[in-house]
Amino acid sequence: MRVEAVELHRVAMPLVRPFETSFGRQTARDVLLVRVRTTVGDGWGECVAMADPVYSSEYVDGCEAVIRHYLAPALLAAGEVAAEGIAALFAFVVGNRMAKAAVETAVLDAQTRAAGVSFGEYFGADREFVDCGVSVGIAPAVEELLAEVAGYVDEGYRRIKLKIKPGWDLEPVRAVRELIGDTLLQVDANTAYTRADIEHLGLLDEFGLLLIEQPFVEEDILTHIALAEAIETPVCLDESVVSAELAFDVIGRGATSIVNIKAGRVGGYLEAARIHDVCAELGVPVWCGGMLETGIGRAANVALAAMENFTLPGDTSASNRYFAEDLTEPFVLVDGRLAVPTGPGSGVEVRADLLRAWASRPPLELT
Ligand code: SMG
Ligand code: MG
């Protein structure tokens, strides 16, 4: 197929409740969507970058600029393309994985829609449903945290993840553990700790956590190794793992024994599937992370999470965890699980009415 046009849409979506992590508080999503118009039909991809460069160096305006000035021109000039060739086509741009992922996903969506193949089938995933967890932000007080967690447990979520930071760790984790009994529980620090905190983080061992996610800065692999050696709780890397090569490296060095896979962070779903395969080969379980995706990105995440080695519940929560109304048909939690879309491509349809109503600026068309 050939790509004839690339459309960049920007949509503002308020969150149903603020989401606070160790690096900040978010009340809305500034969503960048990529639509490719090709000779075989259209495809959509969602860019997971945040409005500011606080989770990683990428951010929405930057991604838009990279797509506009580098990726889209390369795609439009490439002639015949296929999703499997996009990473090589974009290799001349260093990093910028979230921008690349959004475009590659749009191409993959167009390609698989035309072929009548669902993302799940394309990934070789045969689960019909995926187990879901929910990521719970830092709350103003433990009491409020407990109320929020209790609500999610009532809704049926199979695993709770608490965001932690220095000063918000042992006390909330203890209280939530008491509240939820033996429901699966894990924590995510988003790089908020340092080597001096190793002993303190060891105090989390008594709570029987599934894992501790990314306690230290992404480049600091040695400190993650030191922590993994010092505590019982498994260490899981998120931000650090940006490619299958990196996954192979950090697993081999003992820095991580479980991996969070986010397609946006690693440059796309094809690389995400490669990381899945590397981890499976090494006997390391994986789970699907989330970046507060709309139904567009969520559909692809759920299909990815249906692959065999995604053995832990992901941050693949229902649409209503973040949005009162989704940009696609909503993902609804049933018995703690989401159904993997079965239609061609991502299997969901973008609601043109909402896209127009929520647009923060007119779409940009590149040809
Ligand atoms: O999609 O439910 C989701 C978000 C899950 O906690 C989540 N993501 O580090 O894993 C992570 C964070 C990154 C985004 S925080 C604004
Ligand atoms: Mg994380």
mmCIF file of C-alpha atoms and ligand atoms in Angstrom:
data_model
loop_
_atom_site.group_PDB
_atom_site.id
_atom_site.type_symbol
_atom_site.label_atom_id
_atom_site.label_comp_id
_atom_site.label_asym_id
_atom_site.label_seq_id
_atom_site.Cartn_x
_atom_site.Cartn_y
_atom_site.Cartn_z
ATOM 1 C CA MET A 1 0.000 0.000 0.000
ATOM 2 C CA ARG A 2 0.937 3.636 -0.376
ATOM 3 C CA VAL A 3 0.222 6.388 2.136
ATOM 4 C CA GLU A 4 -1.476 9.308 0.391
ATOM 5 C CA ALA A 5 -2.044 11.601 3.368
ATOM 6 C CA VAL A 6 -1.284 11.859 7.049
ATOM 7 C CA GLU A 7 -3.774 13.707 9.259
ATOM 8 C CA LEU A 8 -2.833 14.934 12.718
ATOM 9 C CA HIS A 9 -5.722 15.480 15.111
ATOM 10 C CA ARG A 10 -5.511 17.062 18.569
ATOM 11 C CA VAL A 11 -8.227 16.303 21.088
ATOM 12 C CA ALA A 12 -8.661 17.566 24.651
ATOM 13 C CA MET A 13 -10.191 15.060 27.017
ATOM 14 C CA PRO A 14 -10.855 15.783 30.688
ATOM 15 C CA LEU A 15 -10.191 12.948 33.152
ATOM 16 C CA VAL A 16 -13.001 11.828 35.435
ATOM 17 C CA ARG A 17 -10.632 12.422 38.384
ATOM 18 C CA PRO A 18 -7.127 13.884 38.646
ATOM 19 C CA PHE A 19 -4.281 11.346 38.319
ATOM 20 C CA GLU A 20 -1.246 12.086 40.497
ATOM 21 C CA THR A 21 2.130 10.383 40.200
ATOM 22 C CA SER A 22 5.552 11.060 41.692
ATOM 23 C CA PHE A 23 6.157 13.531 38.834
ATOM 24 C CA GLY A 24 2.931 15.485 38.800
ATOM 25 C CA ARG A 25 -0.816 15.776 38.691
ATOM 26 C CA GLN A 26 -2.800 15.350 35.494
ATOM 27 C CA THR A 27 -6.405 16.484 35.027
ATOM 28 C CA ALA A 28 -6.853 16.049 31.274
ATOM 29 C CA ARG A 29 -5.284 14.368 28.283
ATOM 30 C CA ASP A 30 -4.020 16.328 25.318
ATOM 31 C CA VAL A 31 -4.320 13.559 22.732
ATOM 32 C CA LEU A 32 -2.497 13.495 19.402
ATOM 33 C CA LEU A 33 -4.058 11.119 16.884
ATOM 34 C CA VAL A 34 -2.575 10.080 13.567
ATOM 35 C CA ARG A 35 -4.771 9.002 10.712
ATOM 36 C CA VAL A 36 -3.168 7.634 7.569
ATOM 37 C CA ARG A 37 -5.111 7.640 4.328
ATOM 38 C CA THR A 38 -3.746 4.889 2.141
ATOM 39 C CA THR A 39 -4.468 3.175 -1.141
ATOM 40 C CA VAL A 40 -6.122 0.337 0.819
ATOM 41 C CA GLY A 41 -8.071 2.442 3.333
ATOM 42 C CA ASP A 42 -7.577 4.461 6.499
ATOM 43 C CA GLY A 43 -5.855 3.627 9.767
ATOM 44 C CA TRP A 44 -5.554 5.314 13.175
ATOM 45 C CA GLY A 45 -2.825 5.528 15.761
ATOM 46 C CA GLU A 46 -2.752 7.267 19.149
ATOM 47 C CA CYS A 47 0.332 9.024 20.453
ATOM 48 C CA VAL A 48 0.771 8.277 24.163
ATOM 49 C CA ALA A 49 3.067 11.204 24.935
ATOM 50 C CA MET A 50 1.948 13.455 27.759
ATOM 51 C CA ALA A 51 1.477 17.206 27.436
ATOM 52 C CA ASP A 52 4.807 17.805 29.201
ATOM 53 C CA PRO A 53 8.127 15.908 29.084
ATOM 54 C CA VAL A 54 7.791 14.539 32.627
ATOM 55 C CA TYR A 55 7.342 10.774 32.157
ATOM 56 C CA SER A 56 9.920 10.631 29.354
ATOM 57 C CA SER A 57 11.656 13.197 27.183
ATOM 58 C CA GLU A 58 8.824 13.074 24.652
ATOM 59 C CA TYR A 59 5.772 15.327 24.846
ATOM 60 C CA VAL A 60 2.806 15.987 22.594
ATOM 61 C CA ASP A 61 3.983 19.159 20.836
ATOM 62 C CA GLY A 62 7.375 17.578 20.267
ATOM 63 C CA CYS A 63 5.831 14.414 18.835
ATOM 64 C CA GLU A 64 3.650 16.480 16.555
ATOM 65 C CA ALA A 65 6.698 18.367 15.274
ATOM 66 C CA VAL A 66 8.681 15.171 14.722
ATOM 67 C CA ILE A 67 5.830 13.559 12.819
ATOM 68 C CA ARG A 68 5.140 16.673 10.804
ATOM 69 C CA HIS A 69 8.703 17.473 9.820
ATOM 70 C CA TYR A 70 10.351 14.026 9.658
ATOM 71 C CA LEU A 71 8.150 10.935 9.911
ATOM 72 C CA ALA A 72 5.200 11.944 7.737
ATOM 73 C CA PRO A 73 7.401 13.279 4.893
ATOM 74 C CA ALA A 74 9.409 10.025 4.964
ATOM 75 C CA LEU A 75 6.233 7.955 4.899
ATOM 76 C CA LEU A 76 4.678 9.965 2.094
ATOM 77 C CA ALA A 77 7.850 9.719 0.016
ATOM 78 C CA ALA A 78 8.382 6.015 0.616
ATOM 79 C CA GLY A 79 6.121 4.601 -2.088
ATOM 80 C CA GLU A 80 5.011 1.075 -1.183
ATOM 81 C CA VAL A 81 5.053 0.578 2.594
ATOM 82 C CA ALA A 82 4.072 -2.052 5.133
ATOM 83 C CA ALA A 83 3.987 -1.852 8.925
ATOM 84 C CA GLU A 84 6.916 -4.283 9.097
ATOM 85 C CA GLY A 85 9.120 -1.769 7.258
ATOM 86 C CA ILE A 86 8.238 1.341 9.241
ATOM 87 C CA ALA A 87 10.904 0.984 11.949
ATOM 88 C CA ALA A 88 13.625 0.813 9.286
ATOM 89 C CA LEU A 89 12.075 3.719 7.380
ATOM 90 C CA PHE A 90 12.122 5.855 10.546
ATOM 91 C CA ALA A 91 15.541 4.706 11.779
ATOM 92 C CA PHE A 92 17.147 7.931 10.523
ATOM 93 C CA VAL A 93 15.349 9.710 13.405
ATOM 94 C CA VAL A 94 16.967 8.943 16.753
ATOM 95 C CA GLY A 95 14.648 8.049 19.643
ATOM 96 C CA ASN A 96 11.235 9.734 19.480
ATOM 97 C CA ARG A 97 9.642 6.360 19.968
ATOM 98 C CA MET A 98 6.196 7.590 20.968
ATOM 99 C CA ALA A 99 5.949 9.619 17.776
ATOM 100 C CA LYS A 100 7.134 6.651 15.701
ATOM 101 C CA ALA A 101 4.749 4.280 17.468
ATOM 102 C CA ALA A 102 1.731 6.448 16.696
ATOM 103 C CA VAL A 103 2.499 6.488 12.975
ATOM 104 C CA GLU A 104 3.430 2.809 12.774
ATOM 105 C CA THR A 105 0.194 1.877 14.550
ATOM 106 C CA ALA A 106 -1.853 3.877 12.049
ATOM 107 C CA VAL A 107 -0.128 2.040 9.186
ATOM 108 C CA LEU A 108 -0.662 -1.310 10.910
ATOM 109 C CA ASP A 109 -4.343 -0.466 11.426
ATOM 110 C CA ALA A 110 -4.849 0.384 7.747
ATOM 111 C CA GLN A 111 -2.935 -2.706 6.638
ATOM 112 C CA THR A 112 -4.719 -5.188 8.910
ATOM 113 C CA ARG A 113 -8.150 -3.660 8.241
ATOM 114 C CA ALA A 114 -7.566 -4.138 4.536
ATOM 115 C CA ALA A 115 -6.461 -7.721 5.129
ATOM 116 C CA GLY A 116 -9.457 -8.456 7.380
ATOM 117 C CA VAL A 117 -7.150 -9.405 10.250
ATOM 118 C CA SER A 118 -7.551 -8.184 13.838
ATOM 119 C CA PHE A 119 -4.606 -6.845 15.857
ATOM 120 C CA GLY A 120 -4.970 -9.863 18.144
ATOM 121 C CA GLU A 121 -4.674 -12.259 15.210
ATOM 122 C CA TYR A 122 -1.772 -10.255 13.813
ATOM 123 C CA PHE A 123 0.085 -10.524 17.151
ATOM 124 C CA GLY A 124 -0.620 -14.256 17.284
ATOM 125 C CA ALA A 125 -2.658 -13.757 20.458
ATOM 126 C CA ASP A 126 -5.427 -16.210 21.093
ATOM 127 C CA ARG A 127 -6.961 -15.049 24.370
ATOM 128 C CA GLU A 128 -10.500 -13.682 24.057
ATOM 129 C CA PHE A 129 -10.320 -11.708 27.309
ATOM 130 C CA VAL A 130 -7.522 -10.100 29.287
ATOM 131 C CA ASP A 131 -7.280 -9.747 33.068
ATOM 132 C CA CYS A 132 -7.313 -6.126 34.126
ATOM 133 C CA GLY A 133 -5.618 -4.134 36.812
ATOM 134 C CA VAL A 134 -5.968 -0.469 37.641
ATOM 135 C CA SER A 135 -3.368 2.168 38.425
ATOM 136 C CA VAL A 136 -4.289 4.333 41.398
ATOM 137 C CA GLY A 137 -2.763 7.773 41.784
ATOM 138 C CA ILE A 138 -1.329 9.426 44.861
ATOM 139 C CA ALA A 139 -4.241 10.709 46.971
ATOM 140 C CA PRO A 140 -4.473 13.735 49.262
ATOM 141 C CA ALA A 141 -4.850 11.356 52.237
ATOM 142 C CA VAL A 142 -4.932 7.616 52.967
ATOM 143 C CA GLU A 143 -8.664 7.714 53.655
ATOM 144 C CA GLU A 144 -9.375 9.018 50.152
ATOM 145 C CA LEU A 145 -7.034 6.443 48.654
ATOM 146 C CA LEU A 146 -8.900 3.648 50.423
ATOM 147 C CA ALA A 147 -12.243 4.897 49.137
ATOM 148 C CA GLU A 148 -10.908 4.947 45.572
ATOM 149 C CA VAL A 149 -9.328 1.499 45.862
ATOM 150 C CA ALA A 150 -12.501 0.045 47.411
ATOM 151 C CA GLY A 151 -14.461 1.333 44.421
ATOM 152 C CA TYR A 152 -12.127 -0.397 41.961
ATOM 153 C CA VAL A 153 -12.195 -3.658 43.901
ATOM 154 C CA ASP A 154 -16.013 -3.496 43.832
ATOM 155 C CA GLU A 155 -15.893 -2.969 40.075
ATOM 156 C CA GLY A 156 -13.950 -6.220 39.804
ATOM 157 C CA TYR A 157 -10.380 -5.161 38.999
ATOM 158 C CA ARG A 158 -8.056 -8.114 39.508
ATOM 159 C CA ARG A 159 -4.997 -6.154 40.557
ATOM 160 C CA ILE A 160 -4.346 -2.789 42.184
ATOM 161 C CA LYS A 161 -1.262 -0.686 41.429
ATOM 162 C CA LEU A 162 -0.433 2.169 43.760
ATOM 163 C CA LYS A 163 1.667 5.100 42.715
ATOM 164 C CA ILE A 164 4.285 5.768 45.385
ATOM 165 C CA LYS A 165 6.958 8.368 46.141
ATOM 166 C CA PRO A 166 9.125 9.223 49.156
ATOM 167 C CA GLY A 167 6.705 10.113 51.938
ATOM 168 C CA TRP A 168 3.841 8.208 50.287
ATOM 169 C CA ASP A 169 4.762 4.549 50.428
ATOM 170 C CA LEU A 170 4.684 2.348 53.544
ATOM 171 C CA GLU A 171 1.593 3.882 55.109
ATOM 172 C CA PRO A 172 -0.695 3.817 52.062
ATOM 173 C CA VAL A 173 0.578 0.374 51.019
ATOM 174 C CA ARG A 174 -0.079 -1.035 54.507
ATOM 175 C CA ALA A 175 -3.574 0.456 54.594
ATOM 176 C CA VAL A 176 -4.470 -0.820 51.119
ATOM 177 C CA ARG A 177 -3.087 -4.286 51.861
ATOM 178 C CA GLU A 178 -5.300 -4.431 54.967
ATOM 179 C CA LEU A 179 -8.294 -3.306 52.946
ATOM 180 C CA ILE A 180 -7.953 -5.663 49.973
ATOM 181 C CA GLY A 181 -6.685 -8.838 51.661
ATOM 182 C CA ASP A 182 -4.919 -11.050 49.161
ATOM 183 C CA THR A 183 -5.975 -9.198 46.003
ATOM 184 C CA LEU A 184 -2.892 -8.675 43.804
ATOM 185 C CA LEU A 185 -1.062 -5.455 44.707
ATOM 186 C CA GLN A 186 1.958 -3.718 43.182
ATOM 187 C CA VAL A 187 3.583 -0.273 43.344
ATOM 188 C CA ASP A 188 5.078 2.156 40.825
ATOM 189 C CA ALA A 189 7.540 4.902 41.800
ATOM 190 C CA ASN A 190 8.210 6.423 38.359
ATOM 191 C CA THR A 191 11.897 6.962 39.232
ATOM 192 C CA ALA A 192 11.265 8.870 42.484
ATOM 193 C CA TYR A 193 13.841 7.101 44.696
ATOM 194 C CA THR A 194 17.639 6.963 44.886
ATOM 195 C CA ARG A 195 20.253 4.432 45.896
ATOM 196 C CA ALA A 196 20.064 5.754 49.472
ATOM 197 C CA ASP A 197 16.487 4.408 49.676
ATOM 198 C CA ILE A 198 17.313 0.724 49.122
ATOM 199 C CA GLU A 199 16.938 -0.204 52.775
ATOM 200 C CA HIS A 200 13.697 1.736 53.076
ATOM 201 C CA LEU A 201 12.233 0.033 49.986
ATOM 202 C CA GLY A 202 13.056 -3.310 51.600
ATOM 203 C CA LEU A 203 10.400 -2.481 54.190
ATOM 204 C CA LEU A 204 7.811 -3.054 51.441
ATOM 205 C CA ASP A 205 8.645 -6.775 51.481
ATOM 206 C CA GLU A 206 6.188 -7.465 54.288
ATOM 207 C CA PHE A 207 3.230 -6.507 52.091
ATOM 208 C CA GLY A 208 3.581 -9.352 49.595
ATOM 209 C CA LEU A 209 3.673 -7.104 46.546
ATOM 210 C CA LEU A 210 3.679 -8.560 43.046
ATOM 211 C CA LEU A 211 6.421 -6.136 42.094
ATOM 212 C CA ILE A 212 7.934 -2.687 42.506
ATOM 213 C CA GLU A 213 8.031 -0.748 39.255
ATOM 214 C CA GLN A 214 10.844 1.618 38.226
ATOM 215 C CA PRO A 215 12.047 2.991 41.568
ATOM 216 C CA PHE A 216 15.160 4.720 40.133
ATOM 217 C CA VAL A 217 15.979 6.866 37.107
ATOM 218 C CA GLU A 218 15.844 5.050 33.831
ATOM 219 C CA GLU A 219 19.570 5.160 33.072
ATOM 220 C CA ASP A 220 20.542 3.787 36.481
ATOM 221 C CA ILE A 221 20.502 0.045 35.875
ATOM 222 C CA LEU A 222 23.109 -0.739 38.555
ATOM 223 C CA THR A 223 20.951 0.588 41.366
ATOM 224 C CA HIS A 224 18.021 -1.520 40.171
ATOM 225 C CA ILE A 225 20.341 -4.549 40.265
ATOM 226 C CA ALA A 226 21.403 -3.647 43.801
ATOM 227 C CA LEU A 227 17.767 -3.332 44.886
ATOM 228 C CA ALA A 228 16.805 -6.631 43.260
ATOM 229 C CA GLU A 229 19.596 -8.298 45.236
ATOM 230 C CA ALA A 230 18.584 -6.613 48.495
ATOM 231 C CA ILE A 231 14.826 -7.179 48.613
ATOM 232 C CA GLU A 232 12.293 -9.986 48.137
ATOM 233 C CA THR A 233 9.801 -7.993 46.091
ATOM 234 C CA PRO A 234 10.453 -8.483 42.355
ATOM 235 C CA VAL A 235 11.803 -5.390 40.574
ATOM 236 C CA CYS A 236 10.020 -4.475 37.319
ATOM 237 C CA LEU A 237 11.334 -1.934 34.846
ATOM 238 C CA ASP A 238 9.113 0.398 32.841
ATOM 239 C CA GLU A 239 10.840 3.644 31.725
ATOM 240 C CA SER A 240 14.263 1.957 31.330
ATOM 241 C CA VAL A 241 13.139 -0.607 28.760
ATOM 242 C CA VAL A 242 12.912 1.122 25.382
ATOM 243 C CA SER A 243 13.759 -1.786 23.051
ATOM 244 C CA ALA A 244 14.028 -5.555 22.847
ATOM 245 C CA GLU A 245 17.835 -5.213 23.054
ATOM 246 C CA LEU A 246 17.495 -3.241 26.277
ATOM 247 C CA ALA A 247 15.077 -5.842 27.670
ATOM 248 C CA PHE A 248 17.582 -8.611 26.917
ATOM 249 C CA ASP A 249 20.351 -6.606 28.561
ATOM 250 C CA VAL A 250 18.576 -5.618 31.790
ATOM 251 C CA ILE A 251 17.100 -9.075 32.309
ATOM 252 C CA GLY A 252 20.503 -10.689 31.817
ATOM 253 C CA ARG A 253 22.034 -8.314 34.346
ATOM 254 C CA GLY A 254 19.402 -9.050 36.970
ATOM 255 C CA ALA A 255 17.879 -5.563 37.051
ATOM 256 C CA THR A 256 14.335 -6.728 36.314
ATOM 257 C CA SER A 257 12.522 -10.047 36.662
ATOM 258 C CA ILE A 258 9.191 -8.843 35.236
ATOM 259 C CA VAL A 259 8.763 -6.319 32.413
ATOM 260 C CA ASN A 260 6.116 -3.655 31.841
ATOM 261 C CA ILE A 261 5.552 -3.370 28.083
ATOM 262 C CA LYS A 262 4.159 -0.151 26.640
ATOM 263 C CA ALA A 263 4.140 0.025 22.863
ATOM 264 C CA GLY A 264 4.524 3.810 22.811
ATOM 265 C CA ARG A 265 7.622 3.736 25.010
ATOM 266 C CA VAL A 266 9.359 1.201 22.744
ATOM 267 C CA GLY A 267 8.497 2.594 19.307
ATOM 268 C CA GLY A 268 5.418 0.577 18.425
ATOM 269 C CA TYR A 269 3.496 -2.675 18.714
ATOM 270 C CA LEU A 270 5.935 -4.620 16.557
ATOM 271 C CA GLU A 271 8.805 -3.831 18.926
ATOM 272 C CA ALA A 272 6.472 -4.490 21.878
ATOM 273 C CA ALA A 273 5.770 -7.951 20.473
ATOM 274 C CA ARG A 274 9.512 -8.531 20.055
ATOM 275 C CA ILE A 275 10.035 -7.636 23.719
ATOM 276 C CA HIS A 276 7.268 -10.073 24.604
ATOM 277 C CA ASP A 277 9.124 -12.777 22.676
ATOM 278 C CA VAL A 278 12.528 -11.989 24.212
ATOM 279 C CA CYS A 279 11.016 -12.100 27.693
ATOM 280 C CA ALA A 280 9.168 -15.349 26.967
ATOM 281 C CA GLU A 281 12.421 -16.893 25.777
ATOM 282 C CA LEU A 282 14.130 -15.829 29.015
ATOM 283 C CA GLY A 283 11.236 -16.997 31.222
ATOM 284 C CA VAL A 284 10.365 -13.459 32.296
ATOM 285 C CA PRO A 285 6.647 -12.626 32.626
ATOM 286 C CA VAL A 286 5.349 -9.382 31.142
ATOM 287 C CA TRP A 287 2.292 -7.190 31.570
ATOM 288 C CA CYS A 288 0.814 -4.407 29.508
ATOM 289 C CA GLY A 289 1.330 -0.885 30.805
ATOM 290 C CA GLY A 290 -0.904 2.056 30.047
ATOM 291 C CA MET A 291 -0.639 5.758 29.252
ATOM 292 C CA LEU A 292 -4.274 6.748 29.871
ATOM 293 C CA GLU A 293 -5.151 5.797 26.309
ATOM 294 C CA THR A 294 -8.442 6.554 24.636
ATOM 295 C CA GLY A 295 -10.264 3.609 23.068
ATOM 296 C CA ILE A 296 -7.949 3.848 20.044
ATOM 297 C CA GLY A 297 -4.788 3.032 21.965
ATOM 298 C CA ARG A 298 -6.623 0.880 24.490
ATOM 299 C CA ALA A 299 -7.892 -1.452 21.746
ATOM 300 C CA ALA A 300 -4.337 -2.102 20.586
ATOM 301 C CA ASN A 301 -3.105 -2.571 24.170
ATOM 302 C CA VAL A 302 -5.791 -5.125 24.907
ATOM 303 C CA ALA A 303 -4.867 -7.070 21.761
ATOM 304 C CA LEU A 304 -1.178 -6.988 22.743
ATOM 305 C CA ALA A 305 -2.040 -8.119 26.285
ATOM 306 C CA ALA A 306 -3.769 -11.160 24.801
ATOM 307 C CA MET A 307 -0.358 -12.605 23.818
ATOM 308 C CA GLU A 308 0.708 -15.682 25.725
ATOM 309 C CA ASN A 309 3.457 -14.322 27.984
ATOM 310 C CA PHE A 310 1.320 -11.419 29.270
ATOM 311 C CA THR A 311 0.623 -13.457 32.385
ATOM 312 C CA LEU A 312 0.045 -10.616 34.857
ATOM 313 C CA PRO A 313 -2.965 -8.250 34.776
ATOM 314 C CA GLY A 314 -2.128 -5.052 32.913
ATOM 315 C CA ASP A 315 -2.942 -1.370 33.364
ATOM 316 C CA THR A 316 -5.613 -2.100 30.778
ATOM 317 C CA SER A 317 -8.508 -0.661 32.718
ATOM 318 C CA ALA A 318 -11.938 0.156 31.363
ATOM 319 C CA SER A 319 -12.642 3.394 29.493
ATOM 320 C CA ASN A 320 -14.572 4.779 32.476
ATOM 321 C CA ARG A 321 -11.426 4.642 34.684
ATOM 322 C CA TYR A 322 -10.364 7.865 32.937
ATOM 323 C CA PHE A 323 -13.087 9.134 30.632
ATOM 324 C CA ALA A 324 -16.790 9.841 30.984
ATOM 325 C CA GLU A 325 -17.112 9.196 27.272
ATOM 326 C CA ASP A 326 -14.553 7.517 25.028
ATOM 327 C CA LEU A 327 -13.540 8.405 21.475
ATOM 328 C CA THR A 328 -14.541 4.900 20.374
ATOM 329 C CA GLU A 329 -17.049 2.382 21.627
ATOM 330 C CA PRO A 330 -16.157 2.085 25.326
ATOM 331 C CA PHE A 331 -14.152 -0.743 26.885
ATOM 332 C CA VAL A 332 -16.271 -2.163 29.690
ATOM 333 C CA LEU A 333 -14.992 -4.302 32.550
ATOM 334 C CA VAL A 334 -16.785 -7.646 32.828
ATOM 335 C CA ASP A 335 -15.715 -9.907 35.671
ATOM 336 C CA GLY A 336 -12.399 -8.031 35.942
ATOM 337 C CA ARG A 337 -11.598 -8.515 32.287
ATOM 338 C CA LEU A 338 -11.853 -6.724 28.947
ATOM 339 C CA ALA A 339 -12.820 -8.435 25.710
ATOM 340 C CA VAL A 340 -10.169 -8.418 23.007
ATOM 341 C CA PRO A 341 -11.602 -6.716 19.902
ATOM 342 C CA THR A 342 -12.183 -9.164 17.068
ATOM 343 C CA GLY A 343 -12.932 -6.836 14.131
ATOM 344 C CA PRO A 344 -10.291 -6.033 11.491
ATOM 345 C CA GLY A 345 -7.402 -3.788 12.543
ATOM 346 C CA SER A 346 -7.768 -2.307 16.011
ATOM 347 C CA GLY A 347 -11.402 -3.401 15.861
ATOM 348 C CA VAL A 348 -12.790 -0.071 17.094
ATOM 349 C CA GLU A 349 -14.278 2.886 15.246
ATOM 350 C CA VAL A 350 -13.334 6.486 15.935
ATOM 351 C CA ARG A 351 -16.419 8.597 16.631
ATOM 352 C CA ALA A 352 -16.201 11.446 14.116
ATOM 353 C CA ASP A 353 -18.741 13.537 16.050
ATOM 354 C CA LEU A 354 -16.641 13.500 19.234
ATOM 355 C CA LEU A 355 -13.416 14.002 17.321
ATOM 356 C CA ARG A 356 -14.900 17.210 15.920
ATOM 357 C CA ALA A 357 -16.527 18.324 19.166
ATOM 358 C CA TRP A 358 -13.420 17.794 21.309
ATOM 359 C CA ALA A 359 -10.813 18.976 18.802
ATOM 360 C CA SER A 360 -8.469 21.558 20.304
ATOM 361 C CA ARG A 361 -7.558 22.759 16.795
ATOM 362 C CA PRO A 362 -8.511 21.839 13.232
ATOM 363 C CA PRO A 363 -6.860 18.684 11.850
ATOM 364 C CA LEU A 364 -3.598 19.158 10.007
ATOM 365 C CA GLU A 365 -3.369 17.374 6.685
ATOM 366 C CA LEU A 366 0.020 16.446 5.249
ATOM 367 C CA THR A 367 0.286 15.167 1.688
HETATM 368 O O1 SMG B 1 -3.255 3.911 31.463
HETATM 369 O O2 SMG B 1 -3.972 3.354 33.422
HETATM 370 C C1 SMG B 1 -3.142 3.883 32.691
HETATM 371 C C2 SMG B 1 -1.961 4.566 33.321
HETATM 372 C C3 SMG B 1 -1.125 3.597 34.034
HETATM 373 O O3 SMG B 1 0.251 4.233 35.824
HETATM 374 C C4 SMG B 1 0.106 4.233 34.642
HETATM 375 N N1 SMG B 1 1.018 4.716 33.780
HETATM 376 O O4 SMG B 1 4.426 4.695 34.747
HETATM 377 O O5 SMG B 1 3.104 3.084 34.375
HETATM 378 C C5 SMG B 1 3.314 4.301 34.448
HETATM 379 C C6 SMG B 1 2.238 5.336 34.222
HETATM 380 C C7 SMG B 1 2.674 6.347 33.215
HETATM 381 C C8 SMG B 1 1.704 7.436 32.989
HETATM 382 S S1 SMG B 1 1.532 8.418 34.370
HETATM 383 C C9 SMG B 1 0.722 9.845 33.948
HETATM 384 MG MG MG B 2 5.220 2.782 35.321
#
